[in-house]
JSON list of N, CA and C in Angstrom, two decimals:
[
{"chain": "A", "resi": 1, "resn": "UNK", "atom": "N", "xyz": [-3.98, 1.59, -16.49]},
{"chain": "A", "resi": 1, "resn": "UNK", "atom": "CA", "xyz": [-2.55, 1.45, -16.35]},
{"chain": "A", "resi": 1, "resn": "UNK", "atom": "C", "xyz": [-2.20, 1.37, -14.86]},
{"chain": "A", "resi": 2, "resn": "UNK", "atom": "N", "xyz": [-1.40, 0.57, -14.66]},
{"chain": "A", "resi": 2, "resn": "UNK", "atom": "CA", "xyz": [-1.16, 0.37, -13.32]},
{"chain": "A", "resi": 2, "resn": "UNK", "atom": "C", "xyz": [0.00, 1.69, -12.45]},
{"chain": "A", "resi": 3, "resn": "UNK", "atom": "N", "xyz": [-0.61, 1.53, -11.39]},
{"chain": "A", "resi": 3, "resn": "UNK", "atom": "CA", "xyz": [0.44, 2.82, -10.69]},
{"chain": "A", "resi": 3, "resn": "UNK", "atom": "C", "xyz": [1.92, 2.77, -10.24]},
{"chain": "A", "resi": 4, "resn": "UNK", "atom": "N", "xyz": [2.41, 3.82, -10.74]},
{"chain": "A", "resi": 4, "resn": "UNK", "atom": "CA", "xyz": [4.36, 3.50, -10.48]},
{"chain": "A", "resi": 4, "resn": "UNK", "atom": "C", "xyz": [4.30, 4.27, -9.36]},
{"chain": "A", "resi": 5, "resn": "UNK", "atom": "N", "xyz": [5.62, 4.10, -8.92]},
{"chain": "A", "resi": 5, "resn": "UNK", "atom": "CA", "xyz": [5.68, 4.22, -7.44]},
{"chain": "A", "resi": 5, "resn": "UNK", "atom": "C", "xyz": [5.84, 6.26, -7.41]},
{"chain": "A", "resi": 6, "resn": "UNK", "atom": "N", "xyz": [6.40, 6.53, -8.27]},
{"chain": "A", "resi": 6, "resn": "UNK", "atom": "CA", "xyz": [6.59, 8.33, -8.44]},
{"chain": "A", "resi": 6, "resn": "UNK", "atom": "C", "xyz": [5.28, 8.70, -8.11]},
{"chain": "A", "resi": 7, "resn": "UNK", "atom": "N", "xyz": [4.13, 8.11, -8.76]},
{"chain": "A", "resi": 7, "resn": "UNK", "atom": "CA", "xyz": [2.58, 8.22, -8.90]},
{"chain": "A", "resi": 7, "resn": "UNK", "atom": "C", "xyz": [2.60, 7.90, -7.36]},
{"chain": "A", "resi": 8, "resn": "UNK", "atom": "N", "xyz": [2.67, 6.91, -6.85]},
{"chain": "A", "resi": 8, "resn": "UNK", "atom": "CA", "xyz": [2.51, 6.48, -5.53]},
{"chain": "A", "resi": 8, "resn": "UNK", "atom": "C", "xyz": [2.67, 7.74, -4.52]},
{"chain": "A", "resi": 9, "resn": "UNK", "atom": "N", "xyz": [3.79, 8.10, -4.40]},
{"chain": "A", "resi": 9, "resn": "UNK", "atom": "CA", "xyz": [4.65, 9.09, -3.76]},
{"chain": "A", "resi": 9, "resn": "UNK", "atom": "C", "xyz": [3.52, 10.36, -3.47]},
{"chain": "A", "resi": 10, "resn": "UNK", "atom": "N", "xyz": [3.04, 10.47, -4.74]},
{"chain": "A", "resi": 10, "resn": "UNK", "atom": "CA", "xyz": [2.12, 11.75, -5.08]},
{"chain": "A", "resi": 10, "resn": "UNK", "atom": "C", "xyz": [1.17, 12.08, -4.04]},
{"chain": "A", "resi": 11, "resn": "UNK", "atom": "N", "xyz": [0.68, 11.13, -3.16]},
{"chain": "A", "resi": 11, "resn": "UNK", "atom": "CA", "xyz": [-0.88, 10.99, -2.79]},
{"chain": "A", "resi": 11, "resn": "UNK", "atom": "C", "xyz": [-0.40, 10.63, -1.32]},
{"chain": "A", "resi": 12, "resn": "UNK", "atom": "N", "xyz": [-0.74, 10.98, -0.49]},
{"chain": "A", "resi": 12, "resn": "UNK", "atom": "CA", "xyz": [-0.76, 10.52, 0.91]},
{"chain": "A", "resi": 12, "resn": "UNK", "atom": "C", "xyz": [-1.73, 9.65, 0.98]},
{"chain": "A", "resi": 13, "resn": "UNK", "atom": "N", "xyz": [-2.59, 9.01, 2.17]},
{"chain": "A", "resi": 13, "resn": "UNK", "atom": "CA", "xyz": [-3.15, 7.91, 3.05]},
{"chain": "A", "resi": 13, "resn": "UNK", "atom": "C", "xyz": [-4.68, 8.27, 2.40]},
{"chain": "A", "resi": 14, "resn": "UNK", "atom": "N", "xyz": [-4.80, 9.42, 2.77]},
{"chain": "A", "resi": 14, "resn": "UNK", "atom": "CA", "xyz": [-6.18, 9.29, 2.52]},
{"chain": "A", "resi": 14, "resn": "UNK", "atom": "C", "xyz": [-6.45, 9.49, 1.18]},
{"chain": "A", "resi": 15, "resn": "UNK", "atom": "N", "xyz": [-5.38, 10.32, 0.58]},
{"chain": "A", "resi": 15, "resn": "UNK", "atom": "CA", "xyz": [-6.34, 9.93, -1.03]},
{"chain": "A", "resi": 15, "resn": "UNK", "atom": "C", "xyz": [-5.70, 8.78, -1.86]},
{"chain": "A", "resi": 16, "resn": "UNK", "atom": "N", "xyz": [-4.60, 8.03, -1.44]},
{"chain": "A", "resi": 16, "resn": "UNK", "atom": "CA", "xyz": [-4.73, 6.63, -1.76]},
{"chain": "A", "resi": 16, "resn": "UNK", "atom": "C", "xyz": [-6.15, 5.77, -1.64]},
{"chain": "A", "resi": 17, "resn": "UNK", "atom": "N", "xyz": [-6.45, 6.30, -0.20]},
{"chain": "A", "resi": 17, "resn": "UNK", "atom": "CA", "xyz": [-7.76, 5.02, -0.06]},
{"chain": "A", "resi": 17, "resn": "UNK", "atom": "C", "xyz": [-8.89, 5.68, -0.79]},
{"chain": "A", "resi": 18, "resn": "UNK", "atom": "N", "xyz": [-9.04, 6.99, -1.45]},
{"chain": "A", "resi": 18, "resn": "UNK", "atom": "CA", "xyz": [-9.90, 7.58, -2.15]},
{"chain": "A", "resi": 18, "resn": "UNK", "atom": "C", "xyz": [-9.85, 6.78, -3.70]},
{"chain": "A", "resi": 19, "resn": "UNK", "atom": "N", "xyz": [-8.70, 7.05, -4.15]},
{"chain": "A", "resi": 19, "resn": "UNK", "atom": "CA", "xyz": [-8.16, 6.22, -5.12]},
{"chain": "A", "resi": 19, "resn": "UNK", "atom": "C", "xyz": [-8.85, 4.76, -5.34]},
{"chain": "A", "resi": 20, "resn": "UNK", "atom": "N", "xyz": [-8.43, 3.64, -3.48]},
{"chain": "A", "resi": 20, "resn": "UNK", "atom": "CA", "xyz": [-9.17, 2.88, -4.07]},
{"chain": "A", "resi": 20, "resn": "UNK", "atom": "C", "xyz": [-10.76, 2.48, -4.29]},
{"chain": "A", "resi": 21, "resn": "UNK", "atom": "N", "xyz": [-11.17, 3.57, -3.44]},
{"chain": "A", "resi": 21, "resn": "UNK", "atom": "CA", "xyz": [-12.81, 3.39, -3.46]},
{"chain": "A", "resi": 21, "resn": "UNK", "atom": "C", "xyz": [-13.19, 3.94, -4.29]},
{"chain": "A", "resi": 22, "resn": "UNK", "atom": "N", "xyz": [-12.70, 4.50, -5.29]},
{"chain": "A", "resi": 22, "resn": "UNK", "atom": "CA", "xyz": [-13.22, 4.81, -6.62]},
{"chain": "A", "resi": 22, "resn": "UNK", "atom": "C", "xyz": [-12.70, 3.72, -7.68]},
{"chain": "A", "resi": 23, "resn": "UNK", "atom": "N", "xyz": [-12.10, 2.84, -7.01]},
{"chain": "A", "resi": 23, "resn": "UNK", "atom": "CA", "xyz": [-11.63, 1.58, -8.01]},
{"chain": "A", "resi": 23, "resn": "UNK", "atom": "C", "xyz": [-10.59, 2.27, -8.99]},
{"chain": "A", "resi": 24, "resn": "UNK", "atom": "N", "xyz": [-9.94, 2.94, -8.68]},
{"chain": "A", "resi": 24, "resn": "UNK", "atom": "CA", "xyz": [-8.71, 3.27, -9.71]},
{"chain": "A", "resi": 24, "resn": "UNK", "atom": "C", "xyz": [-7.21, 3.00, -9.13]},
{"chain": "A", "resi": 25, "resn": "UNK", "atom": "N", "xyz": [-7.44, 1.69, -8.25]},
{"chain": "A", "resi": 25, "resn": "UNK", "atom": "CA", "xyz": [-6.49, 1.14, -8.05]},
{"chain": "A", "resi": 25, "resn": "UNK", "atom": "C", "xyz": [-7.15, 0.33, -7.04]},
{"chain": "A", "resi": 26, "resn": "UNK", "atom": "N", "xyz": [-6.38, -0.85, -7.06]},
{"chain": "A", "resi": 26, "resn": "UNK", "atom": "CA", "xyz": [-6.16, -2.04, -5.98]},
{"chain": "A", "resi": 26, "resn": "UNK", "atom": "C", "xyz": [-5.66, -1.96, -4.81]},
{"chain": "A", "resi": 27, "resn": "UNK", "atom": "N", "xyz": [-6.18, -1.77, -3.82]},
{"chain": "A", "resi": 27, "resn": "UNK", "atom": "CA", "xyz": [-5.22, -2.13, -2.66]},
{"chain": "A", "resi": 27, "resn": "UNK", "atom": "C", "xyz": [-4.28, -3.20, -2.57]},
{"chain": "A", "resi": 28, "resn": "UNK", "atom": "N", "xyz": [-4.40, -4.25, -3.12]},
{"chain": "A", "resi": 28, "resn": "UNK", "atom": "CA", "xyz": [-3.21, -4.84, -2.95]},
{"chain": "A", "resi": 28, "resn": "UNK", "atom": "C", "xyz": [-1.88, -4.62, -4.06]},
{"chain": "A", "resi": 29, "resn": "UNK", "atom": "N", "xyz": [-2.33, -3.73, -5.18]},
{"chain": "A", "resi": 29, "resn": "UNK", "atom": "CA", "xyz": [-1.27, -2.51, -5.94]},
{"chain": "A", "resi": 29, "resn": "UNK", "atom": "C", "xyz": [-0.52, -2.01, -4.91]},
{"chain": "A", "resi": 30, "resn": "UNK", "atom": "N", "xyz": [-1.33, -1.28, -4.58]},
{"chain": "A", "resi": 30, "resn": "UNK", "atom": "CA", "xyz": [-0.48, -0.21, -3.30]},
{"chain": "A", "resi": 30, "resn": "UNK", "atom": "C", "xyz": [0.47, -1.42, -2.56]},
{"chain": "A", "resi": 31, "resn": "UNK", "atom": "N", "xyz": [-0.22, -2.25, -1.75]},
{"chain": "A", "resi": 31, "resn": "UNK", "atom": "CA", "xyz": [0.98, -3.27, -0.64]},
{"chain": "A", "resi": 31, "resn": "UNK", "atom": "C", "xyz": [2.13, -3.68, -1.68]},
{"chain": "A", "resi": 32, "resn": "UNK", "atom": "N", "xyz": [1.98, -4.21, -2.88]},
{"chain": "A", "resi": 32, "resn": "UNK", "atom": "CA", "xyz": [3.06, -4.41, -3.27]},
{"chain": "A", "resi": 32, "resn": "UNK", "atom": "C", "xyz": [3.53, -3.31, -4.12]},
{"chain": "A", "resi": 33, "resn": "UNK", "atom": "N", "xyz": [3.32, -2.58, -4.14]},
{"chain": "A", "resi": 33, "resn": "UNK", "atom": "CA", "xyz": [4.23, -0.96, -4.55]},
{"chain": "A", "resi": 33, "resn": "UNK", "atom": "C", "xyz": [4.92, -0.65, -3.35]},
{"chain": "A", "resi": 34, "resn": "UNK", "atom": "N", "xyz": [4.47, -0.65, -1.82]},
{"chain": "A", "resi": 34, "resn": "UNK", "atom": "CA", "xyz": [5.27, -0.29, -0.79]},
{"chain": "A", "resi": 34, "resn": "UNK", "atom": "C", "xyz": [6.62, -1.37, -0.47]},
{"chain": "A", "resi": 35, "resn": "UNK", "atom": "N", "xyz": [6.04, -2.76, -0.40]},
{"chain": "A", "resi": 35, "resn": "UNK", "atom": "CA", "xyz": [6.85, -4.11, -0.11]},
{"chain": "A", "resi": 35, "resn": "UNK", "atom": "C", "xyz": [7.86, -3.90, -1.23]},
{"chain": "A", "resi": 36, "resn": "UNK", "atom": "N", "xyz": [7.93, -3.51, -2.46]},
{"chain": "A", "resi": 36, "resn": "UNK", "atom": "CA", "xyz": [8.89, -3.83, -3.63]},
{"chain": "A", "resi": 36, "resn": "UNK", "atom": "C", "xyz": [9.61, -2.36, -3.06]},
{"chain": "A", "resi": 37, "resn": "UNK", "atom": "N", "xyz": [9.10, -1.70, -2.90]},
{"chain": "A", "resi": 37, "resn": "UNK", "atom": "CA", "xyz": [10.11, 0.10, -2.17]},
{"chain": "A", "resi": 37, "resn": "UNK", "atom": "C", "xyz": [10.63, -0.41, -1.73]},
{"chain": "A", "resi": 38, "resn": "UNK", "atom": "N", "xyz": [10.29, -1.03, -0.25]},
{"chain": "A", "resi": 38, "resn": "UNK", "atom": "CA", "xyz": [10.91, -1.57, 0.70]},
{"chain": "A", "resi": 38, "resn": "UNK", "atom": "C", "xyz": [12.04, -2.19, 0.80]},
{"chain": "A", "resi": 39, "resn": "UNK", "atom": "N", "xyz": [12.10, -3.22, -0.51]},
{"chain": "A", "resi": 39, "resn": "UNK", "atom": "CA", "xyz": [12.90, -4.19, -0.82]},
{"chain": "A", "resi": 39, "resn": "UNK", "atom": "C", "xyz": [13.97, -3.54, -1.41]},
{"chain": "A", "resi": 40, "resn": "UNK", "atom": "N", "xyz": [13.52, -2.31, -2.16]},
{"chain": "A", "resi": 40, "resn": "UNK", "atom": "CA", "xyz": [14.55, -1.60, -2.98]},
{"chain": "A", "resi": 40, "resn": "UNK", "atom": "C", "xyz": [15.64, -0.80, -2.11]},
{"chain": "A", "resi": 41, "resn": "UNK", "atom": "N", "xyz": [15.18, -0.46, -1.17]},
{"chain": "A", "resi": 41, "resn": "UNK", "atom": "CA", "xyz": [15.47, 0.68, -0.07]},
{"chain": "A", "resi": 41, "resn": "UNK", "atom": "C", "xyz": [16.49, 0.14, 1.13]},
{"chain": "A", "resi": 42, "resn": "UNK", "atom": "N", "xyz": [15.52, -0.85, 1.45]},
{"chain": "A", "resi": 42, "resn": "UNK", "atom": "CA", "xyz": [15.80, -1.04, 2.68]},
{"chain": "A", "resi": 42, "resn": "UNK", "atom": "C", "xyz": [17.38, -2.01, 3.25]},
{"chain": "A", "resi": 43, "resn": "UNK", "atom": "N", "xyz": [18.29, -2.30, 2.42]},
{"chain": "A", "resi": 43, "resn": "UNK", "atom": "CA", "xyz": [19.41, -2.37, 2.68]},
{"chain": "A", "resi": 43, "resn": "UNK", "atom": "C", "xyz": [20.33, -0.85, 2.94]},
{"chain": "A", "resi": 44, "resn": "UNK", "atom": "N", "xyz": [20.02, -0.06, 2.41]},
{"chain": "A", "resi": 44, "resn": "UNK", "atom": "CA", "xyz": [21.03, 1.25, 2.53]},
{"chain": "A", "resi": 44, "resn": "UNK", "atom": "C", "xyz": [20.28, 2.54, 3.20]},
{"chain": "A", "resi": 45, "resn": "UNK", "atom": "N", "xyz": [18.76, 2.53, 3.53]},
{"chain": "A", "resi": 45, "resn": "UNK", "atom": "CA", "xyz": [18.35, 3.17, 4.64]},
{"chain": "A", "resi": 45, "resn": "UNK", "atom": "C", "xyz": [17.76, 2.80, 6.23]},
{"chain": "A", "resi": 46, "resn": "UNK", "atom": "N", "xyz": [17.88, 1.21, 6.16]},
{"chain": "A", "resi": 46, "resn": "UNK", "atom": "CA", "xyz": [17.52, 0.75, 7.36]},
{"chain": "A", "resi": 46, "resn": "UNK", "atom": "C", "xyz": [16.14, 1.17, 8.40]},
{"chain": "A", "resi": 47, "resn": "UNK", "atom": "N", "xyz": [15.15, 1.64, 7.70]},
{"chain": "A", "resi": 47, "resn": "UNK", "atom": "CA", "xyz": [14.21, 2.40, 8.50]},
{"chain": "A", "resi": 47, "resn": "UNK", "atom": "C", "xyz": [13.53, 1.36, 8.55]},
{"chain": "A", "resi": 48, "resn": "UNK", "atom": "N", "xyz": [12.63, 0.15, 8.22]},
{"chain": "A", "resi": 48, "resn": "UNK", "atom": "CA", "xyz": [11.82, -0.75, 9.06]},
{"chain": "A", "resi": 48, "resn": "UNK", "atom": "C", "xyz": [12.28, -1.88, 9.68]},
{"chain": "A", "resi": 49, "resn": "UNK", "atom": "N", "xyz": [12.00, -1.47, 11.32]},
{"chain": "A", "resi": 49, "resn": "UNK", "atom": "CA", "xyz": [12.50, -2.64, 12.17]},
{"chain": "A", "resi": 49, "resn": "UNK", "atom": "C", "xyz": [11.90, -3.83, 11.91]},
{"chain": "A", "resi": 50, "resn": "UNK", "atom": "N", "xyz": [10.55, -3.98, 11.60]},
{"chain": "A", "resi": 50, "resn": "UNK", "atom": "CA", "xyz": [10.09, -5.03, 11.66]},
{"chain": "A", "resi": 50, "resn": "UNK", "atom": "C", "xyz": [9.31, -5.16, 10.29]},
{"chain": "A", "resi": 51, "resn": "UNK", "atom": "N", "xyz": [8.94, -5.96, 9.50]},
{"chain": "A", "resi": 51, "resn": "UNK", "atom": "CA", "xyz": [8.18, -5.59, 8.41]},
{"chain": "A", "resi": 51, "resn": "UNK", "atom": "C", "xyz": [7.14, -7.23, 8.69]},
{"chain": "A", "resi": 52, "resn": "UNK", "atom": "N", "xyz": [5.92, -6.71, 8.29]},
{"chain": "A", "resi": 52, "resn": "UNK", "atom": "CA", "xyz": [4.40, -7.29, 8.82]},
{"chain": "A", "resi": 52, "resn": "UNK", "atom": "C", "xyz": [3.92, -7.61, 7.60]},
{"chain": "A", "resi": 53, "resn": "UNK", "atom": "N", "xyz": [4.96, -8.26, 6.41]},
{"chain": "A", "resi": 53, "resn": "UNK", "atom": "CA", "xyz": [3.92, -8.36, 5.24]},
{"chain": "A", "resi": 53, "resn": "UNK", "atom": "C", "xyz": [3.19, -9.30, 5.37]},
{"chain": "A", "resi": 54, "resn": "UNK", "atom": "N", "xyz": [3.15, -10.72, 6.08]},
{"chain": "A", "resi": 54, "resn": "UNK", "atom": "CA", "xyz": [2.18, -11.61, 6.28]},
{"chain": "A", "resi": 54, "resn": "UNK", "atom": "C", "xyz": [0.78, -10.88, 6.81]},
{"chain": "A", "resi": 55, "resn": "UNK", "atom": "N", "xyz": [0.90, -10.00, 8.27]},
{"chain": "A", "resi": 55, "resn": "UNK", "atom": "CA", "xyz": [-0.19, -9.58, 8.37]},
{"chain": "A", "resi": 55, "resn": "UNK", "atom": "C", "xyz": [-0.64, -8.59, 7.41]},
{"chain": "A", "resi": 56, "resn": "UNK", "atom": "N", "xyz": [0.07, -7.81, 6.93]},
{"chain": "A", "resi": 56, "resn": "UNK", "atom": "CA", "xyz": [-0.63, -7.08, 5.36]},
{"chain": "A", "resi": 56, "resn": "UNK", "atom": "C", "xyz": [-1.21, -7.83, 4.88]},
{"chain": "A", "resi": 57, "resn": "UNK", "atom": "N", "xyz": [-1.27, -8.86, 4.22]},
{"chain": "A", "resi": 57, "resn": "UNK", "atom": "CA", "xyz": [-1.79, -9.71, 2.88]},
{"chain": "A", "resi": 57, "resn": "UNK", "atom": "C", "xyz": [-2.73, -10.54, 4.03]},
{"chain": "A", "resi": 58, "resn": "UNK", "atom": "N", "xyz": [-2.70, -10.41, 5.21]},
{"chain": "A", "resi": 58, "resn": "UNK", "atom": "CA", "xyz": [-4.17, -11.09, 6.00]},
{"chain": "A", "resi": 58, "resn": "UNK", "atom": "C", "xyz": [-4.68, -9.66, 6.07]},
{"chain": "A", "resi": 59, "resn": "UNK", "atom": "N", "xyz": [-4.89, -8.49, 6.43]},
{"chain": "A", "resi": 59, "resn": "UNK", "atom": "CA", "xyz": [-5.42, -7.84, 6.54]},
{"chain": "A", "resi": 59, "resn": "UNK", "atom": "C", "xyz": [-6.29, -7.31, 5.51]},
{"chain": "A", "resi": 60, "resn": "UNK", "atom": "N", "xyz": [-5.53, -7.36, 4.42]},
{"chain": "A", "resi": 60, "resn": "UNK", "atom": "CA", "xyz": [-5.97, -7.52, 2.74]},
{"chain": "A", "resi": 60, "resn": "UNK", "atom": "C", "xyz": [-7.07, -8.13, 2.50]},
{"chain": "A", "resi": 61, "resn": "UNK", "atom": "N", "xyz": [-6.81, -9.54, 2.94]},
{"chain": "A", "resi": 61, "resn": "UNK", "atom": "CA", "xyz": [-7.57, -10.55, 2.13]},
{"chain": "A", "resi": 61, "resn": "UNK", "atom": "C", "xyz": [-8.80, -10.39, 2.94]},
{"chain": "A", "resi": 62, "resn": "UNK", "atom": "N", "xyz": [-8.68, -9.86, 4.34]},
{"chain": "A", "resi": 62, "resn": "UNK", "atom": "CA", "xyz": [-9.93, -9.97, 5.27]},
{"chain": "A", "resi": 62, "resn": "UNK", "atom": "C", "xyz": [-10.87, -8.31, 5.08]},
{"chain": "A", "resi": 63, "resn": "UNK", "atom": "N", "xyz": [-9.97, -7.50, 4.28]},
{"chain": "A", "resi": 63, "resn": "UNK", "atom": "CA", "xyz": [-10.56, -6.35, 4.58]},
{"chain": "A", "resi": 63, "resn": "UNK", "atom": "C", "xyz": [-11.88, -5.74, 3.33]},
{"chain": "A", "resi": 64, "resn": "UNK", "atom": "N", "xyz": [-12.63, -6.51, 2.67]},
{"chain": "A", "resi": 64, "resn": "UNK", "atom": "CA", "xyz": [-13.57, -6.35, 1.86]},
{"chain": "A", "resi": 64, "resn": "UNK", "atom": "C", "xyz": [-14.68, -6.16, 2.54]},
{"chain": "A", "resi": 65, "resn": "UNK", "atom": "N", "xyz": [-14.91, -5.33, 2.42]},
{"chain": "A", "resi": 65, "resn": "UNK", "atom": "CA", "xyz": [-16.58, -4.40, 3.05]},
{"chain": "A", "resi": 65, "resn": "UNK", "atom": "C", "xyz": [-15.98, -3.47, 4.14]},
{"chain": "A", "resi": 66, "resn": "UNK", "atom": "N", "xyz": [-14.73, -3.44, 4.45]},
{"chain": "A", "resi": 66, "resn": "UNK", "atom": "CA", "xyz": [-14.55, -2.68, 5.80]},
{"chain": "A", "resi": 66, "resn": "UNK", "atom": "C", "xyz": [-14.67, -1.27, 5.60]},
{"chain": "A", "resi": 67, "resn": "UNK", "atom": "N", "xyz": [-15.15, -0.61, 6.44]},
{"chain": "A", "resi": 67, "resn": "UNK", "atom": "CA", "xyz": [-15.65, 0.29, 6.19]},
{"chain": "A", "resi": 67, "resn": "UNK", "atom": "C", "xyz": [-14.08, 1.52, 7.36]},
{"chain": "A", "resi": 68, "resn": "UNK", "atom": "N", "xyz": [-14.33, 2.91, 7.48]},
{"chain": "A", "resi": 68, "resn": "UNK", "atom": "CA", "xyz": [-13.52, 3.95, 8.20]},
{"chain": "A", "resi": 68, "resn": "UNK", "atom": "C", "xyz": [-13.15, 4.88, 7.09]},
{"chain": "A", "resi": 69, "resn": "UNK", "atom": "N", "xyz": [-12.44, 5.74, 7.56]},
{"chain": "A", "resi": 69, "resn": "UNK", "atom": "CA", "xyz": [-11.52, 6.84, 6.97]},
{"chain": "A", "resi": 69, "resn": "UNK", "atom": "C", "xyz": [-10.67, 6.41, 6.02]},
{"chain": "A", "resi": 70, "resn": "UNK", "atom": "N", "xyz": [-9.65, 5.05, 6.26]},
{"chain": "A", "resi": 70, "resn": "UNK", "atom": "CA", "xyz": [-8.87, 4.67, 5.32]},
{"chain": "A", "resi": 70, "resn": "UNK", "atom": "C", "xyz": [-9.67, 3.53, 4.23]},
{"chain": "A", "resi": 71, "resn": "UNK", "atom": "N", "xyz": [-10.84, 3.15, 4.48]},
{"chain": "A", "resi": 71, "resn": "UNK", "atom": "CA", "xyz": [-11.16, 1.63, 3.72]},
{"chain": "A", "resi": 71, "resn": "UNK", "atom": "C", "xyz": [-11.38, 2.32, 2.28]}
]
């Protein structure tokens, strides 16, 4: 079953990326669980100056085998 954003909320950075290296979710789940927040949000709280979803979805598409703390 795919993850709702309440579920989202639940988990900070690192056990998201725990999440996905156990394959119980997609990283690109997560980008568009944050981008659709975003979209929901972001007229009446104004908090991202700039939003980088192009480089998200390159960073995405380039980031298979990468290895660190968050991969």
């Amino acid at each position: 079953m795919p993850m709702d954003y309440a579920e989202y909320l639940q988990h900070d950075a690192t056990a998201l990326a725990q999440r996905v290296a156990r394959r119980d979710v997609a990283a690109s789940e997560l980008l568009e669980l944050a981008l659709a927040h975003n979209a929901a949000v972001h007229g009446r709280i104004n908090a991202v100056c700039r939003l980088l979803e192009p480089q998200a979805r390159a960073r995405l598409d380039s980031a298979t085998g990468m290895g660190g703390a968050l991969a």
